[in-house]
CSV table of C-alpha atoms and ligand atoms in Angstrom, one decimal:
chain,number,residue,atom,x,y,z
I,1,UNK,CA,-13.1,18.8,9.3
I,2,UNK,CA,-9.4,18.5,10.0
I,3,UNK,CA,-7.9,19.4,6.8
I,4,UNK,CA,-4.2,17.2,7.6
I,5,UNK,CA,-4.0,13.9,7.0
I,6,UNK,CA,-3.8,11.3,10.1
I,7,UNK,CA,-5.7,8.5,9.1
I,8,UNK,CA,-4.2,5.2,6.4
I,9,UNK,CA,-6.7,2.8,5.5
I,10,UNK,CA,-4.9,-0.7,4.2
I,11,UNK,CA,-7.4,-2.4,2.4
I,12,UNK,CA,-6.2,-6.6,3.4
I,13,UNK,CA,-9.2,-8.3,2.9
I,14,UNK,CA,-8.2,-10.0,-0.7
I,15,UNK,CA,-8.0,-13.7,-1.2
I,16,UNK,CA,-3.9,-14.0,-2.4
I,17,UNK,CA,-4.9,-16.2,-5.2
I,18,UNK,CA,-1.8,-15.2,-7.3
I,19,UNK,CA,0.2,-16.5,-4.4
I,20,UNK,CA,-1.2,-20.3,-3.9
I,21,UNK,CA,-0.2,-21.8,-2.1
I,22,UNK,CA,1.5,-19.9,0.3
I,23,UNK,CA,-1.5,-17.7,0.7
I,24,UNK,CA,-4.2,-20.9,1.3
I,25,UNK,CA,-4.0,-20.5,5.3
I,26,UNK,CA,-1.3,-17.5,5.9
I,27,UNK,CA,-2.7,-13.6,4.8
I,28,UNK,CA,-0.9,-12.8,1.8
I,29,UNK,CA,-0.3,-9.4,4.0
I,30,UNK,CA,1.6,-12.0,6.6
I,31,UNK,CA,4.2,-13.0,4.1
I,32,UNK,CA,7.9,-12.0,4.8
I,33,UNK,CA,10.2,-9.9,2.9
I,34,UNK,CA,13.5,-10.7,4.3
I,35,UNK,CA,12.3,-11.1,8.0
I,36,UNK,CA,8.7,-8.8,8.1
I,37,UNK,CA,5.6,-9.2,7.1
I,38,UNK,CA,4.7,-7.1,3.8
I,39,UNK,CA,1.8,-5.4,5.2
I,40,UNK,CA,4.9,-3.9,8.2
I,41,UNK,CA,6.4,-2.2,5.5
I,42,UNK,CA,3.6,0.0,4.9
I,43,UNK,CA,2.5,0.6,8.1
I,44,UNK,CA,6.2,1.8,8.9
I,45,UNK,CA,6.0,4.1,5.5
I,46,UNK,CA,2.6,5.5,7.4
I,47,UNK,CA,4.1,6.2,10.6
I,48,UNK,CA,7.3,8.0,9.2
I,49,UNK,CA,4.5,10.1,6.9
I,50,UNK,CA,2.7,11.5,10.0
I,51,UNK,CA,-0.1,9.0,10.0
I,52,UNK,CA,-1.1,8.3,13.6
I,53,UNK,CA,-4.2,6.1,13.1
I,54,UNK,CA,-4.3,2.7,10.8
I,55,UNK,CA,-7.5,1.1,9.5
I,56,UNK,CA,-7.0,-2.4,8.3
I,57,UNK,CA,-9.5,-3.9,6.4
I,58,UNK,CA,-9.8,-7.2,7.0
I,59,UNK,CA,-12.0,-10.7,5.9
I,60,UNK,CA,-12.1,-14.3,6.6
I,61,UNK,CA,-8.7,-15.8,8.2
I,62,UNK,CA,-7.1,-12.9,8.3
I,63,UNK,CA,-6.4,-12.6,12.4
I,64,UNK,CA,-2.6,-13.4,12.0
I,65,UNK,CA,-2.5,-9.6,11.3
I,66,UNK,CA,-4.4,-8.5,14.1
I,67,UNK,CA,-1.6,-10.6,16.1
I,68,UNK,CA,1.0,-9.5,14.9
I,69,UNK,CA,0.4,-6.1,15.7
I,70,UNK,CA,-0.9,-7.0,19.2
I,71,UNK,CA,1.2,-7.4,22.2
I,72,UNK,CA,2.5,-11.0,22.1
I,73,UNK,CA,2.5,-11.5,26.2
I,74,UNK,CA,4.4,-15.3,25.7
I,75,UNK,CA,7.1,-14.2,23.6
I,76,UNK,CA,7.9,-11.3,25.2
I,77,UNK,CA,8.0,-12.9,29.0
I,78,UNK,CA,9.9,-15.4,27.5
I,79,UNK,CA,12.5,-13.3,25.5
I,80,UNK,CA,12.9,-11.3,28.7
I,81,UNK,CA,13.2,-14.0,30.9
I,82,UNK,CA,16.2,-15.3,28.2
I,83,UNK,CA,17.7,-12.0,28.3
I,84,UNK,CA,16.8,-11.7,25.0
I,85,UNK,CA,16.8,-7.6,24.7
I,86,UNK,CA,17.4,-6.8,21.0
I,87,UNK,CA,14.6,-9.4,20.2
I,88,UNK,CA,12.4,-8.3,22.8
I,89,UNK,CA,13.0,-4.3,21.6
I,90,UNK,CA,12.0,-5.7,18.0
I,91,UNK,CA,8.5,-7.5,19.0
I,92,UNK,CA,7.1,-4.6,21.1
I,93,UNK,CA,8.6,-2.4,18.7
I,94,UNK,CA,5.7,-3.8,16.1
I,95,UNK,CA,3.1,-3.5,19.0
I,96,UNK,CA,3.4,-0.1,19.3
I,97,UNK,CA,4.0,1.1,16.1
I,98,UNK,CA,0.8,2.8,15.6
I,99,UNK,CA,-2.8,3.1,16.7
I,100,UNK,CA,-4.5,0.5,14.8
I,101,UNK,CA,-8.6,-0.2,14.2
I,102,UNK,CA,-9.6,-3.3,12.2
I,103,UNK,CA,-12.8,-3.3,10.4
I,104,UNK,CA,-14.5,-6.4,8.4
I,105,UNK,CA,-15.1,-6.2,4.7
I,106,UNK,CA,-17.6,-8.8,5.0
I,107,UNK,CA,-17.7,-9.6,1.2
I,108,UNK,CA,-15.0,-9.5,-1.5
I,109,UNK,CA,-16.4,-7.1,-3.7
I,110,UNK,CA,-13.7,-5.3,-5.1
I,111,UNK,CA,-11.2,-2.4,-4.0
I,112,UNK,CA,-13.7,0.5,-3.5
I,113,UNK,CA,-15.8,-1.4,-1.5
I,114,UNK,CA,-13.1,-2.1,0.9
I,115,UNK,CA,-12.3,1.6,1.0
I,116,UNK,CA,-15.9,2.3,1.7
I,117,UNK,CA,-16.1,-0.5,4.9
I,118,UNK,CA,-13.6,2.3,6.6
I,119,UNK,CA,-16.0,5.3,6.2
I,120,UNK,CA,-16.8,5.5,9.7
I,121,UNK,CA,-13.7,5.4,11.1
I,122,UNK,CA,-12.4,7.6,8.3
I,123,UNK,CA,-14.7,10.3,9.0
I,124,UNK,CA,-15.1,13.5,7.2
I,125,UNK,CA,-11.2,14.0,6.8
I,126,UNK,CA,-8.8,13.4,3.7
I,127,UNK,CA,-7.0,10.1,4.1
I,128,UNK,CA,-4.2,7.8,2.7
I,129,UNK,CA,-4.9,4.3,1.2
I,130,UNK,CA,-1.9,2.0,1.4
I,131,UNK,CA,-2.1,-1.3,-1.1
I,132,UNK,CA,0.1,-3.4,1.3
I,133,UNK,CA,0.9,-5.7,-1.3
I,134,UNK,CA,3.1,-2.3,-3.4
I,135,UNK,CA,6.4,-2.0,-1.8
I,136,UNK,CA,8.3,0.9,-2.2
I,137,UNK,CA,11.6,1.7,-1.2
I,138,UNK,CA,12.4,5.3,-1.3
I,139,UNK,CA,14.4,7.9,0.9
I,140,UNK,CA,11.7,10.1,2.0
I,141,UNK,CA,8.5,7.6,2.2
I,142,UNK,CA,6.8,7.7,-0.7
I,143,UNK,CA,3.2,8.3,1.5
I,144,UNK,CA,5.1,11.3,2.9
I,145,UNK,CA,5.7,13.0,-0.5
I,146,UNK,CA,2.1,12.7,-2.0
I,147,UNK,CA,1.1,14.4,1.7
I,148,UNK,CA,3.2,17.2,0.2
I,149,UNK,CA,1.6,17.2,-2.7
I,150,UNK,CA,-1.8,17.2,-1.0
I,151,UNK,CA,-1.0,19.9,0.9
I,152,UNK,CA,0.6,22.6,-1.5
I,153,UNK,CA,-2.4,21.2,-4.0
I,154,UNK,CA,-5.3,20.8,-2.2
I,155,UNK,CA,-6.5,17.8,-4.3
I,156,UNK,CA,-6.3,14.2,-4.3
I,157,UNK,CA,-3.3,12.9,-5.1
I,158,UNK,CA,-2.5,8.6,-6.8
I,159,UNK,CA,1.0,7.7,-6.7
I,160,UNK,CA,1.7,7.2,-10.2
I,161,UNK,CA,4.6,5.1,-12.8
I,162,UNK,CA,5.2,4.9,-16.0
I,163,UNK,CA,4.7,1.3,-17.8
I,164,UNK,CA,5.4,0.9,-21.1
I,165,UNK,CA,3.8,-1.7,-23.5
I,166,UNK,CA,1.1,-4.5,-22.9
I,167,UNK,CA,1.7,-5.0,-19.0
I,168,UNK,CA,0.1,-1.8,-18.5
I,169,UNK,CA,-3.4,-3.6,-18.3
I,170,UNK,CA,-3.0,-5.1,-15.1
I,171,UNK,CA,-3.1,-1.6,-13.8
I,172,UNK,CA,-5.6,1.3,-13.1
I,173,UNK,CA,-5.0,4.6,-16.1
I,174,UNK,CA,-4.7,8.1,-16.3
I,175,UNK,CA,-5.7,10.3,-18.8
I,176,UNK,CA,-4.7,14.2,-18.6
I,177,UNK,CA,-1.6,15.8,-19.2
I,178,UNK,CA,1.8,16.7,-17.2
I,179,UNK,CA,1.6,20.0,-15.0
I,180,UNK,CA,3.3,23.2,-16.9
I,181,UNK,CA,5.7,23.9,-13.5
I,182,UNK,CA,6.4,20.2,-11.9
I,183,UNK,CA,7.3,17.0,-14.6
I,184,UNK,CA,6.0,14.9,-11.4
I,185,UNK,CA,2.2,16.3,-11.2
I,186,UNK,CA,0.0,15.0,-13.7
I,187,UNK,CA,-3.2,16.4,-14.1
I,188,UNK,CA,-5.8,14.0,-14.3
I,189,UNK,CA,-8.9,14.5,-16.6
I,190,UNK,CA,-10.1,10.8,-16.6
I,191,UNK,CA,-9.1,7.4,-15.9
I,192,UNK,CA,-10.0,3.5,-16.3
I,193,UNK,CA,-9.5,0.4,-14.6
I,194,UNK,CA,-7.5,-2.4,-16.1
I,195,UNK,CA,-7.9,-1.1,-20.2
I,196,UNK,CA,-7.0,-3.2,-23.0
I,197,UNK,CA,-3.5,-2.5,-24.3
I,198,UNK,CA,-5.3,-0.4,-27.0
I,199,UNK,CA,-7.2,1.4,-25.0
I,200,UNK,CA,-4.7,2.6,-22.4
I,201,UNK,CA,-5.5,6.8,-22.2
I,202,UNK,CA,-1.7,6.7,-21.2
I,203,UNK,CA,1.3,5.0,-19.5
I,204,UNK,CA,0.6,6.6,-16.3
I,205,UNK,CA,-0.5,3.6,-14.2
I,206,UNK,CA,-1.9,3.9,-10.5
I,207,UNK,CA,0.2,2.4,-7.9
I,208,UNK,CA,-1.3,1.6,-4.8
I,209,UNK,CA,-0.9,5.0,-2.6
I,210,UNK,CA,-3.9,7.5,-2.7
I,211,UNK,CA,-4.4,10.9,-0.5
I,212,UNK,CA,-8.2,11.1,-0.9
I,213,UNK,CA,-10.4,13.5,0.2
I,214,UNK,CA,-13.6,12.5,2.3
I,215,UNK,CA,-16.3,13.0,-0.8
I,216,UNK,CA,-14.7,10.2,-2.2
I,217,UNK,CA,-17.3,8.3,0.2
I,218,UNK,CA,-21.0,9.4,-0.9
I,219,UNK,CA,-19.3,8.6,-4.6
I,220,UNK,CA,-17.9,5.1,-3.8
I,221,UNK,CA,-21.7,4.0,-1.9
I,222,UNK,CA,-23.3,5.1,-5.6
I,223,UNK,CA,-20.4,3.2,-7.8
I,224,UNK,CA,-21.8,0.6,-9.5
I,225,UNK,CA,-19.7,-3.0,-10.3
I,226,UNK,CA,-16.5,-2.4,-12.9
I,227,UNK,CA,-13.9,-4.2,-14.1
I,228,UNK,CA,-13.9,-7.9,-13.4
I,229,UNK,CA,-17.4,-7.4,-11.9
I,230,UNK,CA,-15.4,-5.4,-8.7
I,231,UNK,CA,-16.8,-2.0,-7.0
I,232,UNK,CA,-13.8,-0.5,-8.3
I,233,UNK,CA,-11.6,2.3,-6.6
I,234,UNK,CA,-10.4,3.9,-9.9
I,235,UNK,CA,-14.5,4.5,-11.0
I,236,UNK,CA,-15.0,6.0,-7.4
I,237,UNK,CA,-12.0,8.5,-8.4
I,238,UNK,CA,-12.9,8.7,-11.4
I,239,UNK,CA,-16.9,10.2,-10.5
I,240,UNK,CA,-14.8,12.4,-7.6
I,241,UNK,CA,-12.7,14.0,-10.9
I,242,UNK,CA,-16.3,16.0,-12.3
I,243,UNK,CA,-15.8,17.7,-8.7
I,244,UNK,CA,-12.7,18.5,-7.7
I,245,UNK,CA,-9.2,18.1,-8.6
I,246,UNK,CA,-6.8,14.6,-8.7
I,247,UNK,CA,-3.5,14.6,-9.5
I,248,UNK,CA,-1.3,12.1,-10.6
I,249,UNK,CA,1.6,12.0,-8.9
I,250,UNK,CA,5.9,10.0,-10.0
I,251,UNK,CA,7.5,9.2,-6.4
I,252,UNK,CA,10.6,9.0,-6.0
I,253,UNK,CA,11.2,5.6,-5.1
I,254,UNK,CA,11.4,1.8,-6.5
I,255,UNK,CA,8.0,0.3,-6.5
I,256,UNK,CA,7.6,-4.1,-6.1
I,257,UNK,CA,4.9,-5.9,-6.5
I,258,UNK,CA,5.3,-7.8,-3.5
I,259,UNK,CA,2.1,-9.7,-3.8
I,260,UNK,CA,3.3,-11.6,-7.3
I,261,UNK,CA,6.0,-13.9,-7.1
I,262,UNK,CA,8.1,-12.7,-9.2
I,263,UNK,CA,8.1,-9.1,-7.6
I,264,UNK,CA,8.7,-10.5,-4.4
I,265,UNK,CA,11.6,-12.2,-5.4
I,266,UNK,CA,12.9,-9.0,-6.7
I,267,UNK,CA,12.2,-7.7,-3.5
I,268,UNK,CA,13.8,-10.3,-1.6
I,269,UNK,CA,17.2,-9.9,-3.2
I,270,UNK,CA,17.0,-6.2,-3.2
I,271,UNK,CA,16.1,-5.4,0.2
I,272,UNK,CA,18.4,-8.5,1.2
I,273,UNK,CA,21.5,-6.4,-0.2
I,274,UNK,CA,20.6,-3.2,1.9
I,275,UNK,CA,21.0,-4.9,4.8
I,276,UNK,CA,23.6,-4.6,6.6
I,277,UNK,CA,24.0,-7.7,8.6
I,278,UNK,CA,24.3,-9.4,5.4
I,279,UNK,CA,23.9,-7.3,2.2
I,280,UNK,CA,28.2,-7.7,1.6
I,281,UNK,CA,27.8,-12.0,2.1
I,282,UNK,CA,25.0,-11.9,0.1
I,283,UNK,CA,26.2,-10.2,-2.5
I,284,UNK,CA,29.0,-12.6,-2.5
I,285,UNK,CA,26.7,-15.3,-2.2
I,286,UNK,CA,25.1,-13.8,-5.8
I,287,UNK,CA,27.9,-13.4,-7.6
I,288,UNK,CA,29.4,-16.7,-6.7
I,289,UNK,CA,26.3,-18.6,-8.6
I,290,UNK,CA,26.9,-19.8,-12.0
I,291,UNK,CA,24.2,-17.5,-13.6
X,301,G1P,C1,-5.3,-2.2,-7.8
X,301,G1P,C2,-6.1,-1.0,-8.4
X,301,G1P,C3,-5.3,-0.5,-9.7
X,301,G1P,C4,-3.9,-0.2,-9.3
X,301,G1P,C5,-3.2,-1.4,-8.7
X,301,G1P,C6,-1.8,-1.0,-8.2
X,301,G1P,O1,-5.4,-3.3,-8.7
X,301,G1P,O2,-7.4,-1.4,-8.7
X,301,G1P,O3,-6.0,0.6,-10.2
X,301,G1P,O4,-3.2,0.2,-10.5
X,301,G1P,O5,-3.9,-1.8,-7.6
X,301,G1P,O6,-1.1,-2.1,-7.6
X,301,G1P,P1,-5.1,-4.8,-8.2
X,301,G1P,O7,-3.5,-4.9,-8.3
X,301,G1P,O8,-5.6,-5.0,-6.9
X,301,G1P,O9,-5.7,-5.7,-9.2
């Protein structure tokens, strides 16, 4: 079993509901922040991790991904026949980003089962999961700093955030304590999908990075339906917890929720100001409105 980590499964196979109707006929994975598709994002954060194999997990109309990824042989004759270079660097440069494998997740039955569809190409390795749809902007990749964690740990590792008050239902829970040497590990002892307010063990939410170890398999083929009647990812981690260790784990980084509208417009105007093409008009551009 090779003990580093190589291998990012992107679970993409959701419906996009909270995005209608953008999301009726494009993947919700194809919509742009700024000028790329969210899903590019993560599969750049994987790359500049060390990941050298990406697993998509895909469903029903979702080839635009599998396309955009491809070699695009009409634009790029075109572009080259134009003269078109810095365009023509920038669409092959997505082609051969990574190695990429697609795999079908045939029904929508929740986050763990989508993790489980990549078992075979997974293997018996530890792995990253990457929610394409969480965003995060950070120096060194956030995927990249939970690999450290794996490493000097040796134990699965969930990119983690404080939220504070009601909202922190929408999100997967940790319960457990902060590690005695290092304010960022948290060391899980239980967790629950989507509490009640009331209920929340703590206001350590799971974002969606993961460094799992391969076990996490044989548990998610015997989890049973969870919250909102989903095979849930957080009750596969949960059952691997009575075996081995998972740690929590506060990136340094900003997180968006990319796949809401509101976050994306946060995202939009925030990565919009980093760039710098345009971050100086656009600032101008914002401080000019009558807000
Ligand atoms: C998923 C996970 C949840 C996690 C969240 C992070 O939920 O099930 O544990 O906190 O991603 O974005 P979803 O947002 O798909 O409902």
């Amino acid at each position: 079993m090779s003990k580093r980590v190589r291998k990012a499964v992107f679970p993409a196979g959701g419906l996009g509901t909270r995005f209608l109707p953008a999301t009726k006929v494009i993947p919700k994975e194809m919509l742009a922040l700024v000028d790329k598709p969210i899903i590019q994002y993560g599969v750049e954060e994987a790359v500049a991790s060390g990941i050298e194999h990406i697993i998509i997990v895909t469903g029903r109309g979702k080839g635009a991904m599998e396309d955009h990824f491809d070699h695009s042989f009409e634009l790029d004759a075109t572009l080259e026949r134009r003269g078109k270079s810095e365009l023509l660097a920038v669409s092959r440069g997505v082609s051969s980003l990574a190695h990429i494998s697609y795999v079908r997740q045939k029904e929508p039955k929740g986050l763990g089962h989508a993790v489980l569809c990549a078992k075979e190409l997974v293997g018996d390795e530890p792995f990253a999961v990457i929610l394409p749809d969480d965003v995060i902007d950070a120096e060194v990749p956030c995927l990249k700093q939970m690999i450290d964690v794996f490493n000097q740990r040796g134990g699965s590792v969930l990119a983690t955030q404080t939220v504070e008050g009601p909202g922190i239902s929408a999100y997967g829970v940790l319960a457990g304590s902060q590690d005695a040497s290092d304010s960022r590990i948290y060391n899980c002892t239980g967790m629950v999908e989507k509490p009640r307010f009331e209920d929340a063990p703590s206001k350590q939410a799971i974002i969606g990075r993961y460094v799992l170890t391969p076990r996490i398999f044989a548990l998610l083929e015997q989890t049973t339906p969870g919250a909102g009647g989903e095979i849930q990812l957080t009750d596969g981690i949960k059952a691997l917890l009575k075996e081995e260790k998972v740690f929590g784990y506060t990136f340094e980084g900003k997180r968006f929720d990319a796949g809401d509208k509101f976050g994306m417009l946060q995202a939009m105007v925030e990565f919009a100001l980093k760039r710098p093409e345009f971050g100086d008009k656009f600032r101008a551009y914002l401080k000019s409105l009558p807000l």
